[in-house]
GROMACS .gro file of N, CA and C in nm:
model
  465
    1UNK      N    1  11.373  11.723  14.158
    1UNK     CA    2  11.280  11.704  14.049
    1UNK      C    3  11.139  11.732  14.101
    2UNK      N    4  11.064  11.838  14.020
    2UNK     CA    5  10.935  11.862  14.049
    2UNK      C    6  10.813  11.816  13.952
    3UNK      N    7  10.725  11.817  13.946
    3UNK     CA    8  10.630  11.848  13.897
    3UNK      C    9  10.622  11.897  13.793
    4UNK      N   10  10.620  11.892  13.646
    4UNK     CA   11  10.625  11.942  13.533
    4UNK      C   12  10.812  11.996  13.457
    5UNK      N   13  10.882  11.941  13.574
    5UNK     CA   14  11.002  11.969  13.519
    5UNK      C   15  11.044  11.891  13.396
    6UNK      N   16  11.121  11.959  13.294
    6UNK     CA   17  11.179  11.921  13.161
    6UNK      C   18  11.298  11.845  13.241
    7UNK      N   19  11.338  11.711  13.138
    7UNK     CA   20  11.469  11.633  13.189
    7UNK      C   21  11.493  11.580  13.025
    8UNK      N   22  11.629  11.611  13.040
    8UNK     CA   23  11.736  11.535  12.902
    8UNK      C   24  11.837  11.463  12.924
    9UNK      N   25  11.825  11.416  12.774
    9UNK     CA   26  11.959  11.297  12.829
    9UNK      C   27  11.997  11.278  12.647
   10UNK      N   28  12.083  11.340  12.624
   10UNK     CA   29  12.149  11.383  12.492
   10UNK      C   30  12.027  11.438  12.405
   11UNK      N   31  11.940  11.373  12.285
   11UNK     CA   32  11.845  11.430  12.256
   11UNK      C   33  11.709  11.388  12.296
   12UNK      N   34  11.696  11.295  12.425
   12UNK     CA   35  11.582  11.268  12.457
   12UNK      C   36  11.515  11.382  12.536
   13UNK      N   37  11.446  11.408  12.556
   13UNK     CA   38  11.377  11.468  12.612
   13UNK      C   39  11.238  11.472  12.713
   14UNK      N   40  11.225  11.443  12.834
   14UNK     CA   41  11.111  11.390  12.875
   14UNK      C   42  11.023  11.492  12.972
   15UNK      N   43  10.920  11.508  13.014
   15UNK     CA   44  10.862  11.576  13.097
   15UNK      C   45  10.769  11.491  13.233
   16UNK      N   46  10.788  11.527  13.357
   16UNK     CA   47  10.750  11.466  13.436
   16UNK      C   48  10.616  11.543  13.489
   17UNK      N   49  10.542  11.482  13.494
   17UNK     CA   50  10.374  11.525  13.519
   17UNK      C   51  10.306  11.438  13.624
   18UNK      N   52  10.350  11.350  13.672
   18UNK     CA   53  10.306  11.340  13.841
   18UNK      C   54  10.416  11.240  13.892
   19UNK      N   55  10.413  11.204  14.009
   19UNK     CA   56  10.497  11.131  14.079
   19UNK      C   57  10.396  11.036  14.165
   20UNK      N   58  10.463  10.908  14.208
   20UNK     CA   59  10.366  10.838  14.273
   20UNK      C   60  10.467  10.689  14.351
   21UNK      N   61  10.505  10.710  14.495
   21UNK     CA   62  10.608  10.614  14.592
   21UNK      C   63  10.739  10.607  14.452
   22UNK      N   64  10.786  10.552  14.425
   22UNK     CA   65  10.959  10.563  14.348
   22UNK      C   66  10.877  10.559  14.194
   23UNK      N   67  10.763  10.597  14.191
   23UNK     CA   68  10.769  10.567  14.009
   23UNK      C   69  10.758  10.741  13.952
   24UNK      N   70  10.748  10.772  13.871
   24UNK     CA   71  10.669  10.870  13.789
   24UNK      C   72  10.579  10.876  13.658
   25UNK      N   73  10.560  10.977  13.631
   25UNK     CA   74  10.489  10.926  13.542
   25UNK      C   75  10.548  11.041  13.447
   26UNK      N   76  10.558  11.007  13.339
   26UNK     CA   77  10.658  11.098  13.232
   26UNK      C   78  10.558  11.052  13.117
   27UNK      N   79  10.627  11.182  13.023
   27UNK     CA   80  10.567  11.211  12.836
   27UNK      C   81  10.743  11.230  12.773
   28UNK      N   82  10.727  11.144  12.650
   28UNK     CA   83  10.859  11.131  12.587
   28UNK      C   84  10.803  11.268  12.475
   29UNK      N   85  10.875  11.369  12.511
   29UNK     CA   86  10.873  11.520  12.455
   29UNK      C   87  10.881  11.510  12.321
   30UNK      N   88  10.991  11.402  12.303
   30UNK     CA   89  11.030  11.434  12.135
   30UNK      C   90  10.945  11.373  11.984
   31UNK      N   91  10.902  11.219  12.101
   31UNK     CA   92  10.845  11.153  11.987
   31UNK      C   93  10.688  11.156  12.048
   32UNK      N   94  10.592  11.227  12.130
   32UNK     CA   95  10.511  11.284  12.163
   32UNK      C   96  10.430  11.118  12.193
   33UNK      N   97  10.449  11.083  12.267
   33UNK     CA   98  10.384  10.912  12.262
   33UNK      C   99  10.315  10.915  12.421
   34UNK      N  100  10.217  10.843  12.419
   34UNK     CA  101  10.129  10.863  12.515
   34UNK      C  102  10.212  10.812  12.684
   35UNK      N  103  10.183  10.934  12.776
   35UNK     CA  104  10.249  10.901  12.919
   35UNK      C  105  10.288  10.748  12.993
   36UNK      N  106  10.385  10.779  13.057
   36UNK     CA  107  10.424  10.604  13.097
   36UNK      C  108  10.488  10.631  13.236
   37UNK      N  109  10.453  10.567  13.322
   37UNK     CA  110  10.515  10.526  13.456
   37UNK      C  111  10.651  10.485  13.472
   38UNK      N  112  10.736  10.491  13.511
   38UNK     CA  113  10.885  10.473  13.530
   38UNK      C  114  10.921  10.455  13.656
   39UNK      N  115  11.033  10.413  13.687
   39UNK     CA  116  11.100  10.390  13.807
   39UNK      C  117  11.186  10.525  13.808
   40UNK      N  118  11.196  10.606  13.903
   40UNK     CA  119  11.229  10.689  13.941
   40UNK      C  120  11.389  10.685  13.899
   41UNK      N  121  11.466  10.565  13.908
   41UNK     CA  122  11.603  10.588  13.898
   41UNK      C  123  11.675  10.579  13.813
   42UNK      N  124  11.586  10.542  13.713
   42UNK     CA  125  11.566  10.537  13.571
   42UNK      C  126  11.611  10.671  13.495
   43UNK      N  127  11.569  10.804  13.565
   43UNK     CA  128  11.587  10.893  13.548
   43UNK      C  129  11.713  11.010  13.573
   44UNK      N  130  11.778  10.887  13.635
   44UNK     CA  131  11.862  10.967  13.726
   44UNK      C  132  11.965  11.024  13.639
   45UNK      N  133  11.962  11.020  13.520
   45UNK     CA  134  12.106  11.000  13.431
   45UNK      C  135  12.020  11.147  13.346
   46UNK      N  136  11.946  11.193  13.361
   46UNK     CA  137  11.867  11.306  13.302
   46UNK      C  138  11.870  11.447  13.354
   47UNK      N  139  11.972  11.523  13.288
   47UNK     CA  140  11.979  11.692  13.393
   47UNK      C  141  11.824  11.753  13.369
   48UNK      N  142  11.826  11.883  13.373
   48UNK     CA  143  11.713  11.976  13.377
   48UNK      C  144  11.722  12.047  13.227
   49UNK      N  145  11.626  12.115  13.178
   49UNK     CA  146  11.598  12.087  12.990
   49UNK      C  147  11.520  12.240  13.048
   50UNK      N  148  11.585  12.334  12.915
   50UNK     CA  149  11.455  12.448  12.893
   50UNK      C  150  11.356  12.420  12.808
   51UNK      N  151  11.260  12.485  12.788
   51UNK     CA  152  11.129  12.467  12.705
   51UNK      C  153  11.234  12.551  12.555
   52UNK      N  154  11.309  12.574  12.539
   52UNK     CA  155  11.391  12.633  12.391
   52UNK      C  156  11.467  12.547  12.395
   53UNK      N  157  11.495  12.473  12.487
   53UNK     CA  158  11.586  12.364  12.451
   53UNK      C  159  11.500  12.238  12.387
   54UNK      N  160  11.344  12.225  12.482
   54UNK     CA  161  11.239  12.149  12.388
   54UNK      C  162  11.203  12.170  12.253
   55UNK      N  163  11.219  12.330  12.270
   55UNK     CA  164  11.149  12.373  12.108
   55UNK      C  165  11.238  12.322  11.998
   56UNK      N  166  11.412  12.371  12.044
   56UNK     CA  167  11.509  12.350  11.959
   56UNK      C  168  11.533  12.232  11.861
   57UNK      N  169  11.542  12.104  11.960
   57UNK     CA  170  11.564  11.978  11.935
   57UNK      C  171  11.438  11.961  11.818
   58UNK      N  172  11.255  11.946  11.878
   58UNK     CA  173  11.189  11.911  11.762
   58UNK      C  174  11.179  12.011  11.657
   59UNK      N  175  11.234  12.106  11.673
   59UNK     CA  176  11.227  12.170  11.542
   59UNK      C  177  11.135  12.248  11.525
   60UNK      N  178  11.018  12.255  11.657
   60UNK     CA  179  10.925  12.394  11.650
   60UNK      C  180  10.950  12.453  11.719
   61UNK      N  181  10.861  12.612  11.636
   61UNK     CA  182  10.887  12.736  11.672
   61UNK      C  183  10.809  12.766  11.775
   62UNK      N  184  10.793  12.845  11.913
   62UNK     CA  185  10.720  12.909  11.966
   62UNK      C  186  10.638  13.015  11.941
   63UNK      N  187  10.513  12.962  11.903
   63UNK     CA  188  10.456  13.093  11.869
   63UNK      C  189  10.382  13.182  11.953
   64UNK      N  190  10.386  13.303  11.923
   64UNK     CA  191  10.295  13.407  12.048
   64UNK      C  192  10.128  13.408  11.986
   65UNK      N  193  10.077  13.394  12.101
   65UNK     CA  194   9.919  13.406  12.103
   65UNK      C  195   9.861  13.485  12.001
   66UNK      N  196   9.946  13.597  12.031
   66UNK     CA  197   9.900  13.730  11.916
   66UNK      C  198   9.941  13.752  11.800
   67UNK      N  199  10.023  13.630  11.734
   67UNK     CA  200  10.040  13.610  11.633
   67UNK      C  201   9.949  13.529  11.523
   68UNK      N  202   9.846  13.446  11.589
   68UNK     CA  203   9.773  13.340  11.564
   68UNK      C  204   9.610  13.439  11.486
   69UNK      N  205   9.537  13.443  11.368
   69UNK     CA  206   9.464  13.462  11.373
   69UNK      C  207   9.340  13.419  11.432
   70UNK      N  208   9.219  13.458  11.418
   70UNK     CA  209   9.121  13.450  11.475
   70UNK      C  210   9.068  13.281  11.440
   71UNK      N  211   9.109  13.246  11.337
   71UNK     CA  212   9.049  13.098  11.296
   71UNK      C  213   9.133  13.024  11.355
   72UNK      N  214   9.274  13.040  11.394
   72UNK     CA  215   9.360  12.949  11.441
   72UNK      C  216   9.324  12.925  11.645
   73UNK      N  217   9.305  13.086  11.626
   73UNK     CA  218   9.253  13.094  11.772
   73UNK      C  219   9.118  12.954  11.820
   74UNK      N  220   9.048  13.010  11.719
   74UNK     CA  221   8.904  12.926  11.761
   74UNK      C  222   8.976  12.748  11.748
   75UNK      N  223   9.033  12.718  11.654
   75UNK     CA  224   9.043  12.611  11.634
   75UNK      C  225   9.101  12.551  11.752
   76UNK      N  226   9.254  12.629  11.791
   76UNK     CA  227   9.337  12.605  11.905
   76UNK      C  228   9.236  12.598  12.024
   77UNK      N  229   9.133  12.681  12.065
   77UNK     CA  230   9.029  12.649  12.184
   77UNK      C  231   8.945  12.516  12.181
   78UNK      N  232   8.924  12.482  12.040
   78UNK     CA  233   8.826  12.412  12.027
   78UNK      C  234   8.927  12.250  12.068
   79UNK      N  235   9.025  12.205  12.037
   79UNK     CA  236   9.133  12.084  12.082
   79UNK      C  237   9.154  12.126  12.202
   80UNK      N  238   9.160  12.218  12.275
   80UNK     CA  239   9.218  12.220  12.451
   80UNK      C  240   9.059  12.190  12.520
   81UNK      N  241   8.987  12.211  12.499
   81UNK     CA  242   8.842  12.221  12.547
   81UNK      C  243   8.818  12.048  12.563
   82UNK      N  244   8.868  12.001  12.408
   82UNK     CA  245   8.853  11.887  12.351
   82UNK      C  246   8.891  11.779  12.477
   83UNK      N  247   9.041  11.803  12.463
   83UNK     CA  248   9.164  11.737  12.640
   83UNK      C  249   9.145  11.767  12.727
   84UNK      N  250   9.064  11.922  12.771
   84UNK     CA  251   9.086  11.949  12.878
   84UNK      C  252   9.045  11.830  12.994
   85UNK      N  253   8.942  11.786  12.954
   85UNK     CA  254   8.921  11.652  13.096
   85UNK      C  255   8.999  11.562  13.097
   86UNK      N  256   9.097  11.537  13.045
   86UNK     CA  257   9.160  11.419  13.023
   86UNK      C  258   9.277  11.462  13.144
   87UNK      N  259   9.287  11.563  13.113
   87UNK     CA  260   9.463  11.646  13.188
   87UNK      C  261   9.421  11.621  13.303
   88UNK      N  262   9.345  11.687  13.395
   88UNK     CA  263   9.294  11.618  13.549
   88UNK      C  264   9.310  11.481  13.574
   89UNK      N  265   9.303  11.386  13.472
   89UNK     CA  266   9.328  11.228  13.508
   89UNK      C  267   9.423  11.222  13.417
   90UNK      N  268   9.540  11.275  13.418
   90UNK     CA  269   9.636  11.178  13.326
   90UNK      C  270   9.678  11.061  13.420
   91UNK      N  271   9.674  11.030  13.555
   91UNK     CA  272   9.796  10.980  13.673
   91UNK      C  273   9.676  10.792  13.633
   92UNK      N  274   9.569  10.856  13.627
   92UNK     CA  275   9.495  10.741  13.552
   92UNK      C  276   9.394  10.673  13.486
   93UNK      N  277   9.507  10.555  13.418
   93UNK     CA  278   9.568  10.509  13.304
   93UNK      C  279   9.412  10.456  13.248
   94UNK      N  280   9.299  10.333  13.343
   94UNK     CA  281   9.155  10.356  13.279
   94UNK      C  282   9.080  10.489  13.303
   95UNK      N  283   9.107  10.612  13.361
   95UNK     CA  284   9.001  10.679  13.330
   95UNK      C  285   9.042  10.736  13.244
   96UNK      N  286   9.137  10.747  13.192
   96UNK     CA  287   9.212  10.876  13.088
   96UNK      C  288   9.170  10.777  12.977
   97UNK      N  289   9.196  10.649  12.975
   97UNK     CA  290   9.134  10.551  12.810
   97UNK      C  291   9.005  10.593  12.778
   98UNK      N  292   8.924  10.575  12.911
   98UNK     CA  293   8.769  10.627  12.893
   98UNK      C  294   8.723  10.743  12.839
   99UNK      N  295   8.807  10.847  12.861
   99UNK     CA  296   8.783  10.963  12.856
   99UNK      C  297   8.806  10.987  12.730
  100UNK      N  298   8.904  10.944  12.676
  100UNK     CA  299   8.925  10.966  12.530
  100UNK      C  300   8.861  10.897  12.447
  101UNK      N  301   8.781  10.770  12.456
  101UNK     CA  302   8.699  10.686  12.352
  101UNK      C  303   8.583  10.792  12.352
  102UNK      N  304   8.504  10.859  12.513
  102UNK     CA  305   8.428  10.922  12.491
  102UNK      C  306   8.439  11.056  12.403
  103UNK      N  307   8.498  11.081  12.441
  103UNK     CA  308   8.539  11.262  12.371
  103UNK      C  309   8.563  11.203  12.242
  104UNK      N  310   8.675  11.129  12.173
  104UNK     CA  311   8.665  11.100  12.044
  104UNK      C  312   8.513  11.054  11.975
  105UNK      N  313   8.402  11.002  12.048
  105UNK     CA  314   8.285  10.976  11.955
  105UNK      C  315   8.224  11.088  11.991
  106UNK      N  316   8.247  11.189  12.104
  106UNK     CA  317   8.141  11.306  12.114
  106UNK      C  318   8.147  11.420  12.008
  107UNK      N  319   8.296  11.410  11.981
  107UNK     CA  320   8.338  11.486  11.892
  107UNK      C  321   8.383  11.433  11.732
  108UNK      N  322   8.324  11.329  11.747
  108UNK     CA  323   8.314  11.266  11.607
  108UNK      C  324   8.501  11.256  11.491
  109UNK      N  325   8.563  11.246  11.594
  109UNK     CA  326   8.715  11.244  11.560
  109UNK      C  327   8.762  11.115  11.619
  110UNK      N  328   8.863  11.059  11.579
  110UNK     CA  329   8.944  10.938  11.626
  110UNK      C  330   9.024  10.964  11.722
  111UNK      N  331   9.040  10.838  11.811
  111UNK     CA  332   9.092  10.834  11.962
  111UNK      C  333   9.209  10.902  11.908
  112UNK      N  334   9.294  10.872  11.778
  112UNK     CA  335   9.423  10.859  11.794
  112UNK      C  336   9.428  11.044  11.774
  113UNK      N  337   9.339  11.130  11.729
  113UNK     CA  338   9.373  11.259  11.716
  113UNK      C  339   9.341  11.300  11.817
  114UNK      N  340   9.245  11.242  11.871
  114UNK     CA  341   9.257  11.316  12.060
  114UNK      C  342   9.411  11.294  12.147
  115UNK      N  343   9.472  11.143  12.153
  115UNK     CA  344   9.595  11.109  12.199
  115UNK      C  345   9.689  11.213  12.160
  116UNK      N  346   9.659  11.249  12.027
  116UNK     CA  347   9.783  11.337  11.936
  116UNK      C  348   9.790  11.498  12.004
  117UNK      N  349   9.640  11.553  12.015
  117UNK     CA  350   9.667  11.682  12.094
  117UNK      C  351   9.717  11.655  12.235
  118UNK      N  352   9.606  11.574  12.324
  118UNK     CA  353   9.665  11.544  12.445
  118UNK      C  354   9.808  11.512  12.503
  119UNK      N  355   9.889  11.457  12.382
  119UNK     CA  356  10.061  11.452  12.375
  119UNK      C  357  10.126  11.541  12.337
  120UNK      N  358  10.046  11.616  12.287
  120UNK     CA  359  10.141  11.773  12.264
  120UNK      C  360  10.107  11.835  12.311
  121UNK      N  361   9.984  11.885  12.377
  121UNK     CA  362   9.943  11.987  12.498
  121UNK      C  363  10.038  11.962  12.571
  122UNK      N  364  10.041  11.809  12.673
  122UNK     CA  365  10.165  11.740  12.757
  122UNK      C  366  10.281  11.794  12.727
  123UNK      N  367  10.394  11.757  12.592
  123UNK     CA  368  10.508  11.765  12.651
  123UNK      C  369  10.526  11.918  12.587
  124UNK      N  370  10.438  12.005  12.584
  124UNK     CA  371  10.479  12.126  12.518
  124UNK      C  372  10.418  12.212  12.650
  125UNK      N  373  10.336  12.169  12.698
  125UNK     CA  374  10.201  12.263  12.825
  125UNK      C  375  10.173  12.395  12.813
  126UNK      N  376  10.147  12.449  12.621
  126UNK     CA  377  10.163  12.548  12.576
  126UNK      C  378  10.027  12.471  12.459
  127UNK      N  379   9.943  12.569  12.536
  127UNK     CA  380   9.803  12.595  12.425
  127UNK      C  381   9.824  12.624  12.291
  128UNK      N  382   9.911  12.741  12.238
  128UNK     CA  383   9.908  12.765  12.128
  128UNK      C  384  10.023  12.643  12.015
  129UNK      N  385  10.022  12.562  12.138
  129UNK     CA  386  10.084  12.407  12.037
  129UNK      C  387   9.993  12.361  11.942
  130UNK      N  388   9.870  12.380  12.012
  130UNK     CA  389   9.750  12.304  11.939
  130UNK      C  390   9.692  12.376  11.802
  131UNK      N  391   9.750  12.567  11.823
  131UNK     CA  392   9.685  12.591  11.676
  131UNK      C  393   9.732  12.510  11.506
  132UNK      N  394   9.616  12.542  11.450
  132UNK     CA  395   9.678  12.496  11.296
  132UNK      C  396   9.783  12.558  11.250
  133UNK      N  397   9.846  12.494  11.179
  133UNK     CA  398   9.952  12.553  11.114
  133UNK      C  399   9.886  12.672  11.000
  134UNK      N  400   9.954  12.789  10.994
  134UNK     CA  401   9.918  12.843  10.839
  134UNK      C  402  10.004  12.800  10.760
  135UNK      N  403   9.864  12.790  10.605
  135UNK     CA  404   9.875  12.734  10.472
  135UNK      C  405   9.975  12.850  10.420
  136UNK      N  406  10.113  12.793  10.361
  136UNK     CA  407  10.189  12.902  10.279
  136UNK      C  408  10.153  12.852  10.124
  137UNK      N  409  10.020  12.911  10.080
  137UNK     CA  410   9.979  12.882   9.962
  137UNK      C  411   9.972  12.957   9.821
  138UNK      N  412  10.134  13.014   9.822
  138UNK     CA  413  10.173  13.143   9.759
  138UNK      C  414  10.217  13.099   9.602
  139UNK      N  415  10.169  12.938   9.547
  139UNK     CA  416  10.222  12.919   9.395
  139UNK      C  417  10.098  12.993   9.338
  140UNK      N  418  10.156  12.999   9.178
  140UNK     CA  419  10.087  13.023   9.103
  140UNK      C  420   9.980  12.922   9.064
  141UNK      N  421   9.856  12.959   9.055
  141UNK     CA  422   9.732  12.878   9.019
  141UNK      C  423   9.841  12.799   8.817
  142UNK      N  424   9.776  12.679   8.849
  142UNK     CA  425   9.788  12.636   8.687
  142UNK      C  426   9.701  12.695   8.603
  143UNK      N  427   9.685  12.694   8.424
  143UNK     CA  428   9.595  12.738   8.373
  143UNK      C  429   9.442  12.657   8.395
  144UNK      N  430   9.448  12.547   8.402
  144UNK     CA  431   9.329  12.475   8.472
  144UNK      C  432   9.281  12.577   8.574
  145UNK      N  433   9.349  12.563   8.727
  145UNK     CA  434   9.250  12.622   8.743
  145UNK      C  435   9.235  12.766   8.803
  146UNK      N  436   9.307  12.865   8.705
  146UNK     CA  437   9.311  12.954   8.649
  146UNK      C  438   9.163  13.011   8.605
  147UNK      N  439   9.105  12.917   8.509
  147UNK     CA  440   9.034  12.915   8.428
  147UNK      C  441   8.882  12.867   8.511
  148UNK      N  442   8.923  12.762   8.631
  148UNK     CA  443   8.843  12.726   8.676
  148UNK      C  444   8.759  12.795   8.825
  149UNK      N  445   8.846  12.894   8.851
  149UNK     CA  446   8.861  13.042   8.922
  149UNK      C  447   8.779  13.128   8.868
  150UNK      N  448   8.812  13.191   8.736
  150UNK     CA  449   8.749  13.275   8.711
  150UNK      C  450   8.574  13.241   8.620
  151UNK      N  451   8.574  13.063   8.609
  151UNK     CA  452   8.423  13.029   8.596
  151UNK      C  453   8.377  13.021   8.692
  152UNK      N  454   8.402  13.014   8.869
  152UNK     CA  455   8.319  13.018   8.970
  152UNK      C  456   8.272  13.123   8.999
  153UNK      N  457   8.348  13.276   8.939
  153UNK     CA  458   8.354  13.362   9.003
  153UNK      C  459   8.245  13.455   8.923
  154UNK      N  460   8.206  13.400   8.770
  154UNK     CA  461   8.132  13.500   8.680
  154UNK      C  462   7.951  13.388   8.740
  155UNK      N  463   7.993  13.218   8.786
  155UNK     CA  464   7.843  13.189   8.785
  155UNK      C  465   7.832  13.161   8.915
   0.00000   0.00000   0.00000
């Protein structure tokens, strides 16, 4: 077991991101919940996991970089930029709290949406986790605002 290796154990899924005398320190992949220390033997019942075997289970797709437009791009930079200091101290537990109360008021967002990228950057370690989803916003307008469309558009 290394360093960023994927480990399963029917549909759990966990990722190991540092080690430290018999503990580690792991991210629960599936339900994306903030890193936790473990006893090493704890683990033992866990083979080796592909990243399609990660994708499979939660149900997302991998997307390619160059699929992402330019707004998804910026956005996706703008949340890794956001974590990026945090990832250097995940191993610790007060500077990584600190780090995120700060960044959440610097950036005028709540701790818990910083935790939320920082747990999916983690058990995904794939940047383009963080872009927005695209809007499939292909219904038909109602006559409301139909109507309310084409009055923005004449004043």
């Amino acid at each position: 077991m290394k360093k960023y290796d994927l480990l399963r154990s029917g549909d759990n899924i966990v990722r190991v991101l540092d080690f430290q005398d018999d503990r580690i320190l792991m991210i629960d992949c599936v339900k994306h919940t903030m890193p936790v220390w473990m006893e090493t033997e704890l683990l033992e019942s866990y083979s080796e996991c592909s990243n399609e075997e990660l994708y499979e289970i939660t149900g997302l797709t991998k997307v390619d970089m160059d699929a992402l437009d330019a707004d998804q791009r910026k956005v996706m930079h703008e949340r890794y930029t956001m974590i990026a200091p945090i990832v250097s101290f995940i191993s610790d537990d007060k500077m990584r709290s600190k780090l995120i109360s700060s960044i959440a008021e610097e950036h005028r967002v709540s701790k818990q949406t910083v935790r939320n990228y920082l747990c999916l950057y983690l058990s995904y370690l794939d940047v383009t986790i963080l872009a927005p989803k695209k809007r499939k916003d292909e219904r038909e307008l109602t006559q409301d605002e139909s109507k309310r469309q084409i009055f923005l558009r004449i004043s």
